[in-house]
Every structure is written in C-alpha cells, then in structure tokens.
Amino acid sequence: MSTVVSKNVLEVLSLTPEEYRKRKVALITGITGQDGSYLTEFLLEKGYSVHGIIRRSSSFNTGRIEHLYKDQHERPNMVLHYGDLTDSTNLVHIVSQVLPTEIYNLGAQSHVKVSFDMAEYTGDVDGLGTLRLLDAIRTVGLTNHVRFYQASTSELYGKVVETPQSETTPFYPRSPYGVAKLYAYWIVTNYREAYNMFACNGVLFNHESPRRGRTFVTRKISRAVAEISLGKQECLWLGNVDAKRDWGHARDYIEGMWLMLQQDEPDDFILATGETHTVREYCEKAFAVVGKTILWEGEGEAIVGKEEDTGKIRIRVDPKYFRPTEVDLLLGDPTKAHKKLGWKRKVDFDSLVKEMVLADIEGARIDSKN
Ligand code: NDP
Ligand code: GDR
C-alpha cells in the first residue's frame, strides 16, 4: 500500500512512539452520539485535544456536544471535521491533518431493528467503515503510532450459545448490524496481527444514559414514563418485553474504552455489569420512579401493562417492534476487564433507571414551559 506522507507526518514520525503519544490527540468517529459525547468530556478532562468527525445534516445533530463545543478560537483543543465512514478520501485527509495518538471508532448505524431495513448501508458504515479507517491510518503512515479502539458489541453473541458471555464465547450474530460488527471485529483483529497495530475491540454490553437515542428501548420507556406522569401521553407501545439485557451506564463504559488503549499490549475486553434484566423489569422500575405499580396481563402480542391503582393501560405490545431474529438474552462476564484493566461499573441498574426517568421528567417540564 502506498503511503501519503505530508510534512507534518514526517515531523511526527521523527518522534519516538513515546514522544508521539505524549501529544495526547484523540480522534473520535461518532462524537455526536451518546458515547462520543461522554468520551469527549472524559478526554478533555484528561488534557487531550479532541477531534471529532461529524456528518453534514440539514437538521441540528450536535446537541449532545453543544455544551462542550466552542468556536475554535475560544477552545482550540476541540475541533470538529465534516466526514463520513463511507468516504475513504475524507478519512485519509482527516487522519493526516489531525495526526491522532488515539482513534475511537464509535461511528455506526447503531440501531439493530433499523439494520434489517437498511442492511447494506449498515454493512457499509459499520463493517467496511472500520476497514476504511484502519486503512486511512496505514495510508498516512501511522500504523505503529496510533492506538485504535473499535466499538464492538454484545450483539456479536446474538443467539445464546452460553451464559454468561465471555471473551471466549463463540459469536452468532442475529441481525445485519451484528454481522457488520462481526466483520469490524475481525478486521481489527486481523490488522493487529498482520501489521502489528495497537488495535482493541471493546465488546460492550448495552449501556444507557439520559443521552441515549430516543428509539432505544430504555430511553423510549423513560421518556414515556415522564410524558405519562405529566399527562402528555396515554400509552407506551413496545415490542418484545421478555428480552433480557445487561444494562450499564454509558459514563462507566467510556472509562473502560480509554483504559484499553493505555495498556502495554492491545487486547479485546468485555465491559458489562454481570446482571441481566428483562424489558418488563425496566418498565416496572421506571414507572415505580413516579410511584406507579405496573401489573401485566396477556401473552404474546396481547400483552398489556396496567396501572395497579387506576387500572389504566399504560403499556401495549405492537408486533411492528419485533425483530425478524431476536437476541433473547445478554449477560456479560466482565472478569477480564476487572482483573486486567481494574475497571468496574459504578452505577447499578436501579440508579440508572432512576437517573434516566428523572432527567426525562425535567426535560418534559422544560419543553412544556417553552
Ligand atoms: P449512537 O447511535 O448514539 O451514535 C452513533 C454515532 O455514529 C453518531 O455520532 C452518528 O452520527 C455516527 N454515525 C452514524 N453513521 C455514520 C457514518 N456513516 N459516518 C460517520 N459517523 C456516523 O451510538 P452510541 O453512542 O450508543 O454507540 C457508540 C458505538 O458503540 C456505536 O458504534 C455502537 O454500535 C456501539 N455500541 C453501542 C452500545 C450501546 O449500548 N450504546 C453497546 C455496544 C456497542 P449522527 O449523530 O450524525 O447520527
Ligand atoms: P439493542 O437495544 O437492540 O440491544 O441494541 P434496544 O434498546 O433497541 O433493544 C433492546 C431490547 O428491547 C427490545 N424491545 C424494544 N427495542 C426498541 N428499540 N424499541 C421497542 O419498542 C422495544 N420493545 C422491546 C428489543 O427487541 C431488544 O430485545 C443496543 C444498541 O445500542 C446497539 O448498537 C448495541 O450494539 C447493543 O445495544 C449492545
């Protein structure tokens, strides 16, 4: 592969890898997403210069980082670049301009259900996009200088083969999203072995927060509870309420990503809580925050959740939210991360649900005033 060498690259390549890393320059794809926003806060706090790739959009898409971003003249250590994981030339250009010491590849079409509707696009962004970014690093000549984090996922496990799922559990993805991420996982592993790149897969189980996208189930529920409690919504429509997930707090998981890139050797790690809960349980806990007990009736598509005190139906199941192939149970074993990274989650399930519901109540109140 030919290498694009600019004057800047030649200057930094004359540094030893230790001197190069001391520059502390991070490049984040997916900076406008849930994880990207928390990671930016974390890295700025640690003294990094943070560069993020954002997509051109006709509507505002930088809401999650609005509190961090200032004009470059006021905050020179945070820079946004227009780009896309489908655009190789653009990625090469950005990597050669930024000369990052660490790259966090968080950008993705990250919605599992949407991946069935947009399978090819999801494969292009989530699978080939990872390859494009890795090749951009090589093209610029930074193969042995950059440390690379890949946002791998518990969706790789898909169909239950064993529980809890650990770093040695075989993969069996159950969606175009999972399959695309499988390609990304293996291309990261291959480039680590083939070119000696410092590249890590963080196999992260579900992590949530008040910044979670509104169409993921936890946030959909927390928003609905807020709206229902304020009399602005009647009923919440859901899909498979029996699915089980290992839900942690996004802020905890960000630290784990960074820790992976600070080790002596590149490796793959699971980040998880080691607990699993059903979507039903999440609903029950969420309604409990506003003092409501939910009673369940019916089966399959006829499931409804009623308020115990009023008998009002607050939850109904709509099969349109079912997936053609579902991941029934995720439960991660974070022992390796505990032992080698010294990583542990801090926020438990009850606190996570409460934080999300209270944040959405506050948000709904502010919206009502405006
Ligand atoms: P989000 O959906 O909140 O954010 C995804 C980000 O990717 C957004 O910034 C989005 O930009 C960007 N993006 C989408 N398409 C492209 C593209 N073509 N080129 C460049 N950027 C793009 O995801 P999360 O923050 O929750 O997750 C971060 C990563 O971690 C994702 O890769 C996800 O698949 C993975 N992951 C997430 C888990 C979770 O539970 N949250 C668990 C395991 C893995 P825009 O704002 O413009 O849409
Ligand atoms: P997931 O998250 O698919 O695990 O992927 P999501 O919150 O979308 O679904 C979790 C479970 O809830 C069930 N469910 C519903 N899901 C949604 N979105 N909407 C509903 O109305 C609904 N009702 C029930 C789903 O069927 C599923 O079983 C997330 C994403 O962040 C991925 O990018 C990431 O890789 C994985 O977590 C780990």
XYZ file of C-alpha atoms and ligand atoms in Angstrom:
456
model
C 0.000 0.000 0.000
C 1.391 3.416 -0.909
C 1.679 5.971 1.859
C 0.590 9.613 1.782
C 3.362 11.459 3.595
C 2.891 15.146 4.394
C 5.444 17.465 6.003
C 3.514 17.185 9.283
C 3.656 13.403 9.145
C 7.407 13.440 8.543
C 7.865 15.699 11.544
C 5.839 13.487 13.892
C 7.364 10.294 12.536
C 10.744 11.566 13.641
C 9.411 11.371 17.224
C 9.798 8.147 19.160
C 6.429 6.381 19.726
C 6.583 7.539 23.393
C 7.141 11.170 22.379
C 4.405 10.877 19.764
C 1.875 9.557 22.307
C 2.649 12.365 24.743
C 0.900 14.737 22.311
C -2.444 13.227 23.512
C -4.554 13.840 20.424
C -7.785 11.838 20.131
C -9.901 11.398 17.023
C -13.472 10.211 17.610
C -15.908 8.975 14.997
C -19.488 9.131 16.287
C -18.672 12.126 18.511
C -22.280 13.343 18.254
C -23.646 10.073 19.676
C -24.271 9.051 23.285
C -20.832 7.530 23.864
C -18.982 10.122 21.794
C -20.291 12.934 23.980
C -19.274 11.282 27.266
C -15.897 10.277 25.826
C -15.220 13.845 24.703
C -15.917 15.150 28.207
C -13.665 12.468 29.681
C -10.739 13.076 27.312
C -10.875 16.878 27.552
C -10.769 16.479 31.314
C -7.640 14.325 30.894
C -5.920 17.034 28.874
C -6.389 15.572 25.375
C -7.029 17.586 22.258
C -10.223 16.078 20.891
C -11.098 15.947 17.202
C -14.468 14.622 16.153
C -15.970 13.617 12.841
C -19.492 14.910 12.304
C -21.884 14.295 9.441
C -23.385 17.085 7.436
C -27.074 17.160 8.295
C -29.862 19.506 7.291
C -31.041 19.473 10.885
C -29.083 20.038 14.081
C -27.115 16.917 15.107
C -24.607 18.253 17.643
C -26.980 18.631 20.608
C -25.091 16.150 22.810
C -21.792 18.034 22.489
C -23.205 21.535 22.372
C -22.190 22.174 25.991
C -18.568 21.281 25.140
C -18.065 22.902 21.774
C -16.930 26.469 21.431
C -15.550 28.324 18.493
C -12.062 27.026 17.759
C -10.608 30.397 18.670
C -12.030 30.059 22.165
C -11.432 26.323 22.596
C -8.607 25.200 20.312
C -8.432 21.729 21.895
C -11.784 20.599 20.475
C -12.169 20.518 16.703
C -14.973 19.125 14.554
C -14.416 17.873 10.999
C -17.073 17.031 8.449
C -16.740 13.443 7.358
C -18.305 10.043 6.984
C -17.217 6.439 7.421
C -18.307 5.765 3.844
C -15.789 8.275 2.439
C -12.216 6.920 2.328
C -10.572 10.030 0.887
C -12.116 12.168 3.574
C -10.906 9.786 6.305
C -7.350 9.825 4.939
C -7.460 13.602 4.826
C -8.717 13.935 8.405
C -6.219 11.420 9.821
C -3.346 13.154 8.014
C -4.455 16.562 9.322
C -5.120 15.500 12.911
C -2.249 13.021 13.359
C -4.042 11.382 16.270
C -2.407 9.351 19.001
C -5.670 7.501 19.732
C -8.652 6.821 17.492
C -12.007 5.785 18.914
C -14.226 4.331 16.200
C -17.693 4.848 17.681
C -19.456 5.911 14.480
C -22.118 3.475 13.316
C -25.672 2.926 12.199
C -26.233 1.576 15.692
C -29.914 0.593 15.697
C -30.425 -3.175 15.476
C -34.014 -3.052 14.230
C -33.182 -0.383 11.620
C -30.353 -2.602 10.353
C -32.964 -5.039 8.991
C -34.408 -2.175 6.914
C -31.012 -0.777 5.899
C -28.843 -3.880 5.799
C -26.484 -2.825 3.004
C -25.933 0.647 4.417
C -25.314 -0.781 7.884
C -22.748 -3.183 6.425
C -21.077 -0.332 4.583
C -20.796 2.005 7.582
C -20.326 -0.424 10.474
C -18.289 -3.078 8.662
C -16.421 -1.518 5.765
C -16.264 1.849 7.536
C -13.979 0.268 10.122
C -11.744 -1.088 7.363
C -11.622 2.347 5.714
C -10.491 3.973 8.927
C -7.838 1.341 9.606
C -6.559 1.742 6.047
C -6.517 5.528 6.432
C -4.105 5.057 9.349
C -1.873 2.864 7.190
C -2.105 5.187 4.192
C -0.947 8.126 6.274
C 1.951 6.060 7.646
C 0.818 5.952 11.281
C 0.395 2.167 11.572
C 2.747 1.874 14.537
C 1.895 5.207 16.110
C -1.887 5.246 16.559
C -3.827 3.261 19.148
C -7.221 2.198 17.816
C -10.420 1.438 19.747
C -13.254 -0.377 17.992
C -16.798 -0.176 19.344
C -17.593 -3.865 19.223
C -20.757 -5.163 20.768
C -22.524 -7.905 22.710
C -24.754 -8.239 19.607
C -21.887 -10.397 18.271
C -23.070 -13.146 20.644
C -26.640 -12.988 19.317
C -28.152 -16.430 19.661
C -27.447 -17.803 23.102
C -24.632 -20.339 22.992
C -23.534 -19.956 26.619
C -24.066 -17.579 29.544
C -22.555 -15.537 30.894
C -20.928 -14.480 27.636
C -17.154 -14.036 27.936
C -14.287 -13.155 25.575
C -14.133 -16.843 24.558
C -17.847 -17.353 23.809
C -18.395 -18.101 20.100
C -20.160 -15.413 18.056
C -23.569 -15.958 16.402
C -24.920 -12.556 15.327
C -28.667 -12.246 14.720
C -29.017 -9.035 12.704
C -27.374 -7.222 9.798
C -25.987 -4.888 12.472
C -24.441 -7.814 14.360
C -22.999 -9.267 11.163
C -21.498 -5.915 10.127
C -19.934 -5.550 13.568
C -18.584 -9.095 13.246
C -16.690 -8.028 10.123
C -15.372 -4.990 12.013
C -14.307 -7.140 14.968
C -12.305 -9.477 12.772
C -10.734 -6.818 10.560
C -9.482 -5.092 13.722
C -8.069 -8.405 14.939
C -6.542 -9.111 11.537
C -4.872 -5.695 11.259
C -3.497 -6.102 14.770
C -1.928 -9.424 13.782
C -0.938 -8.540 10.214
C 0.505 -5.057 10.756
C 1.246 -5.064 14.475
C -1.271 -2.262 15.030
C -2.286 -1.372 18.564
C -5.966 -2.111 17.925
C -8.511 -3.244 20.528
C -12.084 -4.479 20.424
C -14.187 -3.305 23.336
C -17.068 -5.789 23.383
C -19.546 -3.625 25.212
C -22.890 -4.766 26.515
C -25.823 -2.322 26.439
C -25.092 0.957 28.135
C -27.586 3.722 28.585
C -27.919 7.237 29.972
C -30.126 10.310 29.708
C -28.280 10.920 26.407
C -29.382 7.575 24.920
C -31.060 7.838 21.497
C -34.833 8.106 21.877
C -35.668 4.981 19.874
C -33.657 2.576 22.048
C -35.924 0.788 24.496
C -34.645 2.230 27.797
C -34.927 5.832 26.667
C -38.223 5.177 24.918
C -39.565 3.915 28.250
C -38.045 6.659 30.414
C -39.451 9.337 28.115
C -42.866 7.691 28.064
C -42.978 7.476 31.868
C -42.140 11.171 32.058
C -44.773 12.121 29.479
C -47.433 9.856 31.024
C -46.754 11.179 34.521
C -47.234 14.735 33.241
C -50.449 13.773 31.405
C -48.903 14.341 27.969
C -49.078 10.724 26.728
C -51.569 7.895 27.337
C -49.841 4.668 26.400
C -46.414 3.242 25.549
C -46.135 0.796 22.635
C -43.324 -1.753 22.827
C -42.070 -4.909 21.123
C -40.567 -7.925 22.897
C -40.846 -7.151 26.606
C -39.300 -10.503 27.567
C -35.886 -9.725 26.040
C -33.114 -9.682 28.634
C -30.252 -7.235 28.570
C -27.150 -6.466 30.621
C -27.619 -2.712 31.059
C -24.931 -0.405 32.451
C -24.329 3.351 32.485
C -22.542 4.830 29.449
C -20.293 7.053 31.561
C -18.775 4.000 33.291
C -18.096 2.301 29.954
C -16.238 5.286 28.496
C -13.530 4.929 31.090
C -13.130 1.276 30.114
C -12.594 2.244 26.460
C -9.801 4.609 27.415
C -8.199 2.089 29.782
C -7.959 -0.449 26.937
C -5.756 1.964 24.994
C -3.462 2.630 27.965
C -2.303 -0.997 28.346
C 1.128 -2.289 27.309
C -0.374 -4.713 24.774
C -3.519 -4.465 22.613
C -6.283 -6.883 23.580
C -10.064 -7.360 23.469
C -12.244 -6.847 26.539
C -15.875 -7.237 27.538
C -17.430 -4.399 29.521
C -20.642 -5.490 31.231
C -22.360 -5.439 34.617
C -22.760 -9.200 35.055
C -26.514 -8.750 35.667
C -29.416 -9.202 33.298
C -32.925 -7.723 33.381
C -35.980 -8.003 31.164
C -37.552 -5.077 29.345
C -40.567 -5.672 31.643
C -38.370 -5.132 34.699
C -37.030 -1.911 33.216
C -40.647 -0.746 32.720
C -41.630 -1.681 36.272
C -38.653 0.158 37.773
C -39.240 3.170 35.553
C -42.932 3.516 36.481
C -42.000 2.968 40.140
C -39.923 6.176 39.992
C -43.220 8.103 39.600
C -44.994 5.920 42.197
C -46.850 3.621 39.767
C -47.026 -0.163 40.013
C -47.484 -1.992 36.717
C -49.476 -5.249 36.517
C -49.080 -7.420 33.412
C -51.841 -9.241 31.540
C -51.978 -11.400 28.422
C -49.352 -13.098 26.339
C -47.533 -12.612 23.036
C -48.937 -9.704 21.077
C -51.787 -9.228 23.579
C -49.549 -8.189 26.475
C -50.707 -5.081 28.304
C -49.347 -3.364 31.381
C -51.938 -1.759 33.665
C -51.511 0.727 36.457
C -52.406 -1.025 39.683
C -54.245 1.899 41.289
C -56.223 3.227 38.298
C -56.447 0.132 36.065
C -55.400 2.300 33.115
C -53.492 0.506 30.360
C -50.114 2.169 30.135
C -48.174 -0.376 28.046
C -49.228 -2.330 24.967
C -47.272 -4.641 22.701
C -47.158 -3.892 18.984
C -45.579 -6.615 16.815
C -44.201 -3.966 14.487
C -41.405 -3.569 17.018
C -40.500 -7.286 16.906
C -37.271 -8.159 15.082
C -37.119 -10.886 12.415
C -34.488 -12.560 14.569
C -34.186 -11.538 18.209
C -31.355 -11.674 20.724
C -33.146 -13.158 23.728
C -30.563 -12.957 26.469
C -27.396 -10.955 27.040
C -25.401 -11.367 30.212
C -21.736 -10.436 30.159
C -18.815 -11.645 32.227
C -16.557 -8.633 32.865
C -13.932 -10.570 34.873
C -11.106 -9.951 32.392
C -11.696 -6.180 32.445
C -11.906 -6.251 36.251
C -8.598 -8.074 36.538
C -6.505 -6.574 33.747
C -7.913 -3.056 33.418
C -9.004 -2.551 37.018
C -12.335 -1.475 35.510
C -15.622 -1.785 37.423
C -19.024 -0.287 36.736
C -20.132 2.194 39.365
C -23.808 2.786 38.547
C -26.268 -0.030 39.345
C -29.465 -0.865 37.472
C -31.889 0.924 39.840
C -29.815 4.124 39.834
C -29.552 4.045 36.036
C -33.328 3.749 35.574
C -33.995 6.482 38.124
C -31.481 8.880 36.572
C -33.000 8.387 33.118
C -36.600 8.879 34.250
C -35.820 11.948 36.357
C -33.844 13.521 33.501
C -36.769 12.969 31.129
C -39.251 14.434 33.615
C -37.044 17.511 33.886
C -36.762 17.673 30.073
C -40.536 17.328 29.614
C -41.168 20.111 32.160
C -38.769 22.447 30.344
C -40.422 21.599 26.996
C -43.861 22.436 28.478
C -42.639 25.875 29.550
C -41.265 26.715 26.089
P -25.295 6.439 18.740
O -26.280 5.882 17.799
O -25.771 7.322 19.864
O -24.195 7.276 17.916
C -23.720 6.827 16.685
C -22.790 7.865 16.123
O -22.309 7.422 14.842
C -23.435 9.237 15.883
O -22.495 10.238 16.185
C -23.713 9.211 14.388
O -23.789 10.489 13.802
C -22.476 8.475 13.905
N -22.612 7.926 12.560
C -23.659 7.255 12.040
N -23.428 6.941 10.752
C -22.207 7.442 10.454
C -21.435 7.471 9.274
N -21.869 6.950 8.136
N -20.228 8.064 9.324
C -19.777 8.631 10.471
N -20.473 8.647 11.604
C -21.679 8.060 11.600
O -24.461 5.216 19.325
P -23.804 5.013 20.784
O -23.111 6.238 21.188
O -24.802 4.391 21.674
O -22.741 3.855 20.459
C -21.430 4.170 20.018
C -20.854 2.960 19.302
O -20.821 1.846 20.184
C -21.630 2.507 18.072
O -20.686 2.021 17.140
C -22.477 1.353 18.592
O -22.771 0.466 17.548
C -21.536 0.754 19.606
N -22.140 0.075 20.736
C -23.073 0.717 21.499
C -23.589 0.113 22.620
C -24.605 0.781 23.475
O -25.240 0.087 24.272
N -24.770 2.098 23.396
C -23.138 -1.246 23.025
C -22.112 -1.796 22.164
C -21.638 -1.149 21.070
P -25.181 11.314 13.779
O -25.302 11.961 15.132
O -24.975 12.273 12.663
O -26.275 10.321 13.526
P -30.319 -3.410 21.359
O -31.070 -2.165 22.029
O -31.065 -3.965 20.217
O -29.984 -4.350 22.483
O -29.009 -2.720 20.781
P -32.600 -1.720 22.002
O -32.758 -0.794 23.148
O -33.007 -1.240 20.657
O -33.384 -3.097 22.277
C -33.212 -3.832 23.479
C -34.275 -4.919 23.554
O -35.542 -4.315 23.771
C -36.488 -4.930 22.897
N -37.596 -4.002 22.677
C -37.526 -2.830 22.010
N -36.477 -2.191 21.429
C -36.718 -0.978 20.876
N -35.693 -0.301 20.325
N -37.954 -0.428 20.818
C -39.035 -1.043 21.373
O -40.147 -0.530 21.324
C -38.809 -2.293 22.013
N -39.604 -3.161 22.675
C -38.863 -4.184 23.066
C -35.702 -5.254 21.646
O -36.379 -6.220 20.862
C -34.401 -5.752 22.266
O -34.521 -7.103 22.603
C -28.286 -1.765 21.537
C -27.642 -0.785 20.545
O -27.075 0.266 21.267
C -26.561 -1.475 19.734
O -25.864 -0.507 18.953
C -25.581 -2.144 20.694
O -24.589 -2.822 19.966
C -26.329 -3.110 21.580
O -27.307 -2.398 22.317
C -25.410 -3.780 22.586
